[in-house]
Amino acid sequence: DAKTTQPNSMESNEEEPVHLPCNHSTISGTDYIHWYRQLPSQGPEYVIHGLTSNVNNRMASLAIAEDRKSSTLILHRATLRDAAVYYCILGPNNNDMRFGAGTRLTVKP
Amino acid sequence: GAGVSQSPRYKVAKRGQDVALRCDPISGHVSLFWYQQALGQGPEFLTYFQNEAQLDKSGLPSDRFFAERPEGSVSTLKIQRTQQEDSAVYLCASSPGQGANTEAFFGQGTRLTVV
């Protein structure tokens, strides 16, 4: 199974952009890159996903490296409600959705 | 529309007791997943259903764990003879399709404490 590597933790100031990196050097051609986040005492929440091209939605942007061996989740203006654990996951199929330890994002007011 | 619903939200079981955890997925969702999340860890995959078929149960930690989805909608995760190491949050997720180009919706989980 393709694995991902993320920093354990990151800090950001409120209303500033946040770039959350993910390395996935063994990604296969059919693997989608998914991002989920988990707020305290909640189940994980979908953020965004993509295959090759950069993606934007109302929550975030996903920048995918040209060789697809890394990607970056971008929160354009962090708010206190964005404090969560962010998971980068690879999968050709949903049943291969394995979570790692994720990145714990702290947002400072 | 309702999201994924799990019940009970909290369960305390005495060691050796059997427990059953229920998941009501979003109506019409084909795929259903169960995860186990220990304190401070990421969710660990347990099992996956496509409709009523259990296609992957490789994550079930022992034969004390059993999951079913007999009519392709509601699913039950059963743990027999609970042990203290079974204490965790059990998460259920559903998604409308089976491919990777779709999102999964998670419930709030059931927190199981074995005493």
PDB file of C-alpha atoms in Angstrom:
ATOM      1  CA  ASP A   1       0.000   0.000   0.000  1.00  0.00           C
ATOM      2  CA  ALA A   2       1.206   3.501  -0.795  1.00  0.00           C
ATOM      3  CA  LYS A   3       2.079   5.406   2.371  1.00  0.00           C
ATOM      4  CA  THR A   4       2.067   9.080   3.234  1.00  0.00           C
ATOM      5  CA  THR A   5       4.348  11.153   5.440  1.00  0.00           C
ATOM      6  CA  GLN A   6       3.121  14.253   7.229  1.00  0.00           C
ATOM      7  CA  PRO A   7       4.615  16.461   9.941  1.00  0.00           C
ATOM      8  CA  ASN A   8       3.259  15.634  13.375  1.00  0.00           C
ATOM      9  CA  SER A   9       2.195  19.186  14.116  1.00  0.00           C
ATOM     10  CA  MET A  10       2.050  22.695  12.707  1.00  0.00           C
ATOM     11  CA  GLU A  11       1.065  26.086  14.027  1.00  0.00           C
ATOM     12  CA  SER A  12      -0.565  28.991  12.290  1.00  0.00           C
ATOM     13  CA  ASN A  13      -1.839  32.419  13.179  1.00  0.00           C
ATOM     14  CA  GLU A  14      -5.479  33.211  12.689  1.00  0.00           C
ATOM     15  CA  GLU A  15      -6.384  34.718   9.291  1.00  0.00           C
ATOM     16  CA  GLU A  16      -3.066  33.676   7.765  1.00  0.00           C
ATOM     17  CA  PRO A  17      -2.672  31.010   5.066  1.00  0.00           C
ATOM     18  CA  VAL A  18      -1.620  27.520   6.069  1.00  0.00           C
ATOM     19  CA  HIS A  19       0.247  25.047   3.878  1.00  0.00           C
ATOM     20  CA  LEU A  20       0.052  21.455   5.085  1.00  0.00           C
ATOM     21  CA  PRO A  21       2.510  19.176   3.267  1.00  0.00           C
ATOM     22  CA  CYS A  22       2.228  15.490   2.481  1.00  0.00           C
ATOM     23  CA  ASN A  23       4.830  13.240   0.899  1.00  0.00           C
ATOM     24  CA  HIS A  24       3.762  10.158  -1.000  1.00  0.00           C
ATOM     25  CA  SER A  25       6.763   9.045  -3.009  1.00  0.00           C
ATOM     26  CA  THR A  26       5.375   5.562  -3.729  1.00  0.00           C
ATOM     27  CA  ILE A  27       2.068   6.785  -5.131  1.00  0.00           C
ATOM     28  CA  SER A  28       0.757   4.774  -8.071  1.00  0.00           C
ATOM     29  CA  GLY A  29      -0.807   6.187 -11.202  1.00  0.00           C
ATOM     30  CA  THR A  30      -4.338   5.337 -10.111  1.00  0.00           C
ATOM     31  CA  ASP A  31      -4.105   6.649  -6.535  1.00  0.00           C
ATOM     32  CA  TYR A  32      -6.246   9.632  -5.659  1.00  0.00           C
ATOM     33  CA  ILE A  33      -4.994  11.994  -2.947  1.00  0.00           C
ATOM     34  CA  HIS A  34      -7.596  12.644  -0.288  1.00  0.00           C
ATOM     35  CA  TRP A  35      -7.546  15.010   2.659  1.00  0.00           C
ATOM     36  CA  TYR A  36      -9.737  14.656   5.702  1.00  0.00           C
ATOM     37  CA  ARG A  37      -9.688  16.517   8.969  1.00  0.00           C
ATOM     38  CA  GLN A  38     -10.857  15.587  12.421  1.00  0.00           C
ATOM     39  CA  LEU A  39     -11.993  18.137  14.944  1.00  0.00           C
ATOM     40  CA  PRO A  40     -11.918  17.209  18.640  1.00  0.00           C
ATOM     41  CA  SER A  41     -14.558  14.618  19.564  1.00  0.00           C
ATOM     42  CA  GLN A  42     -15.822  14.423  15.977  1.00  0.00           C
ATOM     43  CA  GLY A  43     -15.541  11.903  13.184  1.00  0.00           C
ATOM     44  CA  PRO A  44     -13.241  12.757  10.263  1.00  0.00           C
ATOM     45  CA  GLU A  45     -14.601  15.253   7.761  1.00  0.00           C
ATOM     46  CA  TYR A  46     -13.857  15.310   4.045  1.00  0.00           C
ATOM     47  CA  VAL A  47     -11.846  18.312   2.895  1.00  0.00           C
ATOM     48  CA  ILE A  48     -10.762  17.776  -0.693  1.00  0.00           C
ATOM     49  CA  HIS A  49      -9.353  15.219  -3.125  1.00  0.00           C
ATOM     50  CA  GLY A  50      -7.594  15.148  -6.471  1.00  0.00           C
ATOM     51  CA  LEU A  51      -5.711  12.997  -8.933  1.00  0.00           C
ATOM     52  CA  THR A  52      -3.296  15.106 -10.980  1.00  0.00           C
ATOM     53  CA  SER A  53      -4.532  18.656 -11.320  1.00  0.00           C
ATOM     54  CA  ASN A  54      -4.775  21.224  -8.563  1.00  0.00           C
ATOM     55  CA  VAL A  55      -8.225  21.407  -7.006  1.00  0.00           C
ATOM     56  CA  ASN A  56     -10.154  24.160  -5.273  1.00  0.00           C
ATOM     57  CA  ASN A  57     -13.315  24.046  -3.218  1.00  0.00           C
ATOM     58  CA  ARG A  58     -14.981  26.224  -0.612  1.00  0.00           C
ATOM     59  CA  MET A  59     -12.880  24.753   2.180  1.00  0.00           C
ATOM     60  CA  ALA A  60      -9.396  24.572   0.739  1.00  0.00           C
ATOM     61  CA  SER A  61      -7.089  24.129  -2.224  1.00  0.00           C
ATOM     62  CA  LEU A  62      -5.017  21.081  -3.086  1.00  0.00           C
ATOM     63  CA  ALA A  63      -1.742  21.592  -4.895  1.00  0.00           C
ATOM     64  CA  ILE A  64      -0.300  18.417  -6.410  1.00  0.00           C
ATOM     65  CA  ALA A  65       3.323  18.230  -7.500  1.00  0.00           C
ATOM     66  CA  GLU A  66       3.935  17.487 -11.141  1.00  0.00           C
ATOM     67  CA  ASP A  67       5.497  14.105 -10.310  1.00  0.00           C
ATOM     68  CA  ARG A  68       2.636  13.483  -7.819  1.00  0.00           C
ATOM     69  CA  LYS A  69       5.093  12.468  -5.122  1.00  0.00           C
ATOM     70  CA  SER A  70       3.924  15.220  -2.828  1.00  0.00           C
ATOM     71  CA  SER A  71       0.938  17.468  -2.300  1.00  0.00           C
ATOM     72  CA  THR A  72      -0.005  20.457  -0.190  1.00  0.00           C
ATOM     73  CA  LEU A  73      -3.321  21.310   1.392  1.00  0.00           C
ATOM     74  CA  ILE A  74      -3.811  25.059   1.496  1.00  0.00           C
ATOM     75  CA  LEU A  75      -6.159  26.800   3.886  1.00  0.00           C
ATOM     76  CA  HIS A  76      -6.297  30.331   2.575  1.00  0.00           C
ATOM     77  CA  ARG A  77      -7.254  32.045   5.837  1.00  0.00           C
ATOM     78  CA  ALA A  78      -7.014  29.921   8.950  1.00  0.00           C
ATOM     79  CA  THR A  79      -9.679  30.366  11.569  1.00  0.00           C
ATOM     80  CA  LEU A  80      -9.829  28.983  15.079  1.00  0.00           C
ATOM     81  CA  ARG A  81     -12.365  26.447  13.804  1.00  0.00           C
ATOM     82  CA  ASP A  82      -9.726  25.015  11.480  1.00  0.00           C
ATOM     83  CA  ALA A  83      -7.765  23.634  14.442  1.00  0.00           C
ATOM     84  CA  ALA A  84      -7.870  19.889  13.850  1.00  0.00           C
ATOM     85  CA  VAL A  85      -5.849  16.848  12.836  1.00  0.00           C
ATOM     86  CA  TYR A  86      -5.428  16.778   9.055  1.00  0.00           C
ATOM     87  CA  TYR A  87      -4.978  13.433   7.313  1.00  0.00           C
ATOM     88  CA  CYS A  88      -3.523  12.879   3.841  1.00  0.00           C
ATOM     89  CA  ILE A  89      -4.670   9.554   2.405  1.00  0.00           C
ATOM     90  CA  LEU A  90      -4.049   7.699  -0.854  1.00  0.00           C
ATOM     91  CA  GLY A  91      -6.357   5.215  -2.485  1.00  0.00           C
ATOM     92  CA  PRO A  92      -7.323   3.683  -5.753  1.00  0.00           C
ATOM     93  CA  ASN A  93     -10.525   2.573  -4.091  1.00  0.00           C
ATOM     94  CA  ASN A  94     -12.357   3.777  -1.061  1.00  0.00           C
ATOM     95  CA  ASN A  95     -11.766   0.530   0.775  1.00  0.00           C
ATOM     96  CA  ASP A  96      -8.075   1.273   0.685  1.00  0.00           C
ATOM     97  CA  MET A  97      -8.593   4.423   2.750  1.00  0.00           C
ATOM     98  CA  ARG A  98      -5.947   3.953   5.452  1.00  0.00           C
ATOM     99  CA  PHE A  99      -5.280   6.843   7.824  1.00  0.00           C
ATOM    100  CA  GLY A 100      -1.873   7.684   9.259  1.00  0.00           C
ATOM    101  CA  ALA A 101      -1.176   9.831  12.304  1.00  0.00           C
ATOM    102  CA  GLY A 102      -1.912  13.094  10.488  1.00  0.00           C
ATOM    103  CA  THR A 103      -0.804  16.644  11.230  1.00  0.00           C
ATOM    104  CA  ARG A 104      -2.205  18.401  14.270  1.00  0.00           C
ATOM    105  CA  LEU A 105      -2.846  22.030  13.290  1.00  0.00           C
ATOM    106  CA  THR A 106      -2.948  24.626  16.043  1.00  0.00           C
ATOM    107  CA  VAL A 107      -4.345  28.048  15.162  1.00  0.00           C
ATOM    108  CA  LYS A 108      -3.317  30.920  17.388  1.00  0.00           C
ATOM    109  CA  PRO A 109      -5.563  33.964  17.774  1.00  0.00           C
TER     110      PRO A 109
ATOM    111  CA  GLY B   1     -30.886  14.996   5.164  1.00  0.00           C
ATOM    112  CA  ALA B   2     -29.383  13.075   8.024  1.00  0.00           C
ATOM    113  CA  GLY B   3     -25.751  12.154   8.017  1.00  0.00           C
ATOM    114  CA  VAL B   4     -24.214   8.930   9.247  1.00  0.00           C
ATOM    115  CA  SER B   5     -25.695   8.028  12.604  1.00  0.00           C
ATOM    116  CA  GLN B   6     -24.026   5.791  15.165  1.00  0.00           C
ATOM    117  CA  SER B   7     -25.469   4.408  18.359  1.00  0.00           C
ATOM    118  CA  PRO B   8     -24.894   4.328  21.180  1.00  0.00           C
ATOM    119  CA  ARG B   9     -22.594   7.346  21.438  1.00  0.00           C
ATOM    120  CA  TYR B  10     -21.025   5.935  24.586  1.00  0.00           C
ATOM    121  CA  LYS B  11     -20.861   2.391  25.855  1.00  0.00           C
ATOM    122  CA  VAL B  12     -19.281   1.053  29.021  1.00  0.00           C
ATOM    123  CA  ALA B  13     -18.842  -2.702  29.073  1.00  0.00           C
ATOM    124  CA  LYS B  14     -17.472  -5.022  31.692  1.00  0.00           C
ATOM    125  CA  ARG B  15     -14.592  -7.170  30.526  1.00  0.00           C
ATOM    126  CA  GLY B  16     -15.954 -10.304  28.945  1.00  0.00           C
ATOM    127  CA  GLN B  17     -19.262  -8.757  27.953  1.00  0.00           C
ATOM    128  CA  ASP B  18     -20.493  -8.787  24.343  1.00  0.00           C
ATOM    129  CA  VAL B  19     -21.336  -5.460  22.704  1.00  0.00           C
ATOM    130  CA  ALA B  20     -23.081  -4.422  19.487  1.00  0.00           C
ATOM    131  CA  LEU B  21     -22.477  -1.073  17.828  1.00  0.00           C
ATOM    132  CA  ARG B  22     -24.888   0.218  15.231  1.00  0.00           C
ATOM    133  CA  CYS B  23     -24.284   2.343  12.137  1.00  0.00           C
ATOM    134  CA  ASP B  24     -27.006   3.951  10.033  1.00  0.00           C
ATOM    135  CA  PRO B  25     -25.339   5.141   6.822  1.00  0.00           C
ATOM    136  CA  ILE B  26     -26.651   7.826   4.534  1.00  0.00           C
ATOM    137  CA  SER B  27     -29.549   6.387   2.559  1.00  0.00           C
ATOM    138  CA  GLY B  28     -28.491   4.916  -0.770  1.00  0.00           C
ATOM    139  CA  HIS B  29     -24.801   4.819   0.017  1.00  0.00           C
ATOM    140  CA  VAL B  30     -23.166   1.736  -1.434  1.00  0.00           C
ATOM    141  CA  SER B  31     -19.953   1.640   0.585  1.00  0.00           C
ATOM    142  CA  LEU B  32     -19.677   1.327   4.346  1.00  0.00           C
ATOM    143  CA  PHE B  33     -16.532   1.273   6.472  1.00  0.00           C
ATOM    144  CA  TRP B  34     -15.716   0.621  10.106  1.00  0.00           C
ATOM    145  CA  TYR B  35     -12.673   2.079  11.833  1.00  0.00           C
ATOM    146  CA  GLN B  36     -11.192   1.805  15.321  1.00  0.00           C
ATOM    147  CA  GLN B  37      -9.518   4.877  16.796  1.00  0.00           C
ATOM    148  CA  ALA B  38      -7.436   4.617  19.931  1.00  0.00           C
ATOM    149  CA  LEU B  39      -6.780   7.735  21.968  1.00  0.00           C
ATOM    150  CA  GLY B  40      -4.310  10.021  20.209  1.00  0.00           C
ATOM    151  CA  GLN B  41      -4.072   7.825  17.117  1.00  0.00           C
ATOM    152  CA  GLY B  42      -5.473   8.013  13.610  1.00  0.00           C
ATOM    153  CA  PRO B  43      -8.408   5.798  12.659  1.00  0.00           C
ATOM    154  CA  GLU B  44      -7.452   2.199  11.899  1.00  0.00           C
ATOM    155  CA  PHE B  45      -9.351   0.397   9.152  1.00  0.00           C
ATOM    156  CA  LEU B  46     -11.404  -2.576  10.311  1.00  0.00           C
ATOM    157  CA  THR B  47     -13.702  -3.660   7.506  1.00  0.00           C
ATOM    158  CA  TYR B  48     -15.474  -2.581   4.317  1.00  0.00           C
ATOM    159  CA  PHE B  49     -18.864  -3.420   2.809  1.00  0.00           C
ATOM    160  CA  GLN B  50     -20.136  -2.854  -0.688  1.00  0.00           C
ATOM    161  CA  ASN B  51     -23.895  -3.133  -0.265  1.00  0.00           C
ATOM    162  CA  GLU B  52     -24.373  -6.317   1.778  1.00  0.00           C
ATOM    163  CA  ALA B  53     -21.103  -7.916   0.738  1.00  0.00           C
ATOM    164  CA  GLN B  54     -18.186  -7.703   3.132  1.00  0.00           C
ATOM    165  CA  LEU B  55     -15.329  -7.277   0.685  1.00  0.00           C
ATOM    166  CA  ASP B  56     -12.503  -6.599   3.085  1.00  0.00           C
ATOM    167  CA  LYS B  57     -12.214  -7.633   6.722  1.00  0.00           C
ATOM    168  CA  SER B  58      -8.469  -7.603   6.904  1.00  0.00           C
ATOM    169  CA  GLY B  59      -8.403  -5.005   9.662  1.00  0.00           C
ATOM    170  CA  LEU B  60     -10.491  -6.901  12.187  1.00  0.00           C
ATOM    171  CA  PRO B  61      -8.045  -7.510  15.055  1.00  0.00           C
ATOM    172  CA  SER B  62      -9.348 -10.893  16.146  1.00  0.00           C
ATOM    173  CA  ASP B  63     -12.149 -13.381  15.641  1.00  0.00           C
ATOM    174  CA  ARG B  64     -13.953 -11.684  18.523  1.00  0.00           C
ATOM    175  CA  PHE B  65     -14.842  -8.892  16.075  1.00  0.00           C
ATOM    176  CA  PHE B  66     -17.671  -9.453  13.641  1.00  0.00           C
ATOM    177  CA  ALA B  67     -19.478  -7.050  11.322  1.00  0.00           C
ATOM    178  CA  GLU B  68     -22.568  -7.452   9.208  1.00  0.00           C
ATOM    179  CA  ARG B  69     -24.749  -5.444   6.854  1.00  0.00           C
ATOM    180  CA  PRO B  70     -27.452  -7.940   5.931  1.00  0.00           C
ATOM    181  CA  GLU B  71     -29.701  -5.698   3.828  1.00  0.00           C
ATOM    182  CA  GLY B  72     -27.077  -3.381   2.484  1.00  0.00           C
ATOM    183  CA  SER B  73     -28.023  -0.473   4.709  1.00  0.00           C
ATOM    184  CA  VAL B  74     -27.667  -0.597   8.512  1.00  0.00           C
ATOM    185  CA  SER B  75     -24.509  -2.244   9.792  1.00  0.00           C
ATOM    186  CA  THR B  76     -23.633  -3.721  13.155  1.00  0.00           C
ATOM    187  CA  LEU B  77     -20.166  -4.234  14.593  1.00  0.00           C
ATOM    188  CA  LYS B  78     -20.169  -6.888  17.278  1.00  0.00           C
ATOM    189  CA  ILE B  79     -17.379  -7.485  19.736  1.00  0.00           C
ATOM    190  CA  GLN B  80     -17.508 -10.655  21.784  1.00  0.00           C
ATOM    191  CA  ARG B  81     -15.857 -11.143  25.168  1.00  0.00           C
ATOM    192  CA  THR B  82     -14.602  -7.569  25.272  1.00  0.00           C
ATOM    193  CA  GLN B  83     -11.094  -6.898  26.542  1.00  0.00           C
ATOM    194  CA  GLN B  84      -9.596  -3.691  27.896  1.00  0.00           C
ATOM    195  CA  GLU B  85      -7.574  -3.206  24.731  1.00  0.00           C
ATOM    196  CA  ASP B  86     -10.864  -2.939  22.822  1.00  0.00           C
ATOM    197  CA  SER B  87     -11.463   0.442  24.474  1.00  0.00           C
ATOM    198  CA  ALA B  88     -11.537   2.956  21.622  1.00  0.00           C
ATOM    199  CA  VAL B  89     -13.803   5.073  19.479  1.00  0.00           C
ATOM    200  CA  TYR B  90     -15.435   3.052  16.713  1.00  0.00           C
ATOM    201  CA  LEU B  91     -16.160   5.102  13.609  1.00  0.00           C
ATOM    202  CA  CYS B  92     -18.475   4.261  10.756  1.00  0.00           C
ATOM    203  CA  ALA B  93     -18.347   5.930   7.345  1.00  0.00           C
ATOM    204  CA  SER B  94     -20.364   5.618   4.158  1.00  0.00           C
ATOM    205  CA  SER B  95     -19.886   6.796   0.607  1.00  0.00           C
ATOM    206  CA  PRO B  96     -22.156   6.822  -2.421  1.00  0.00           C
ATOM    207  CA  GLY B  97     -19.843   4.907  -4.723  1.00  0.00           C
ATOM    208  CA  GLN B  98     -17.024   2.435  -4.647  1.00  0.00           C
ATOM    209  CA  GLY B  99     -14.376   4.329  -6.506  1.00  0.00           C
ATOM    210  CA  ALA B 100     -11.772   6.707  -5.147  1.00  0.00           C
ATOM    211  CA  ASN B 101     -13.267   9.742  -6.868  1.00  0.00           C
ATOM    212  CA  THR B 102     -15.809  10.295  -4.129  1.00  0.00           C
ATOM    213  CA  GLU B 103     -15.910  11.357  -0.504  1.00  0.00           C
ATOM    214  CA  ALA B 104     -16.716   9.392   2.609  1.00  0.00           C
ATOM    215  CA  PHE B 105     -19.025  10.686   5.314  1.00  0.00           C
ATOM    216  CA  PHE B 106     -18.239   9.761   8.899  1.00  0.00           C
ATOM    217  CA  GLY B 107     -20.426   9.389  11.934  1.00  0.00           C
ATOM    218  CA  GLN B 108     -19.464  10.832  15.298  1.00  0.00           C
ATOM    219  CA  GLY B 109     -18.413   7.440  16.549  1.00  0.00           C
ATOM    220  CA  THR B 110     -19.170   5.213  19.510  1.00  0.00           C
ATOM    221  CA  ARG B 111     -16.790   5.501  22.432  1.00  0.00           C
ATOM    222  CA  LEU B 112     -16.375   2.071  23.986  1.00  0.00           C
ATOM    223  CA  THR B 113     -14.824   1.772  27.423  1.00  0.00           C
ATOM    224  CA  VAL B 114     -14.129  -1.697  28.760  1.00  0.00           C
ATOM    225  CA  VAL B 115     -13.717  -1.842  32.521  1.00  0.00           C
TER     226      VAL B 115
END
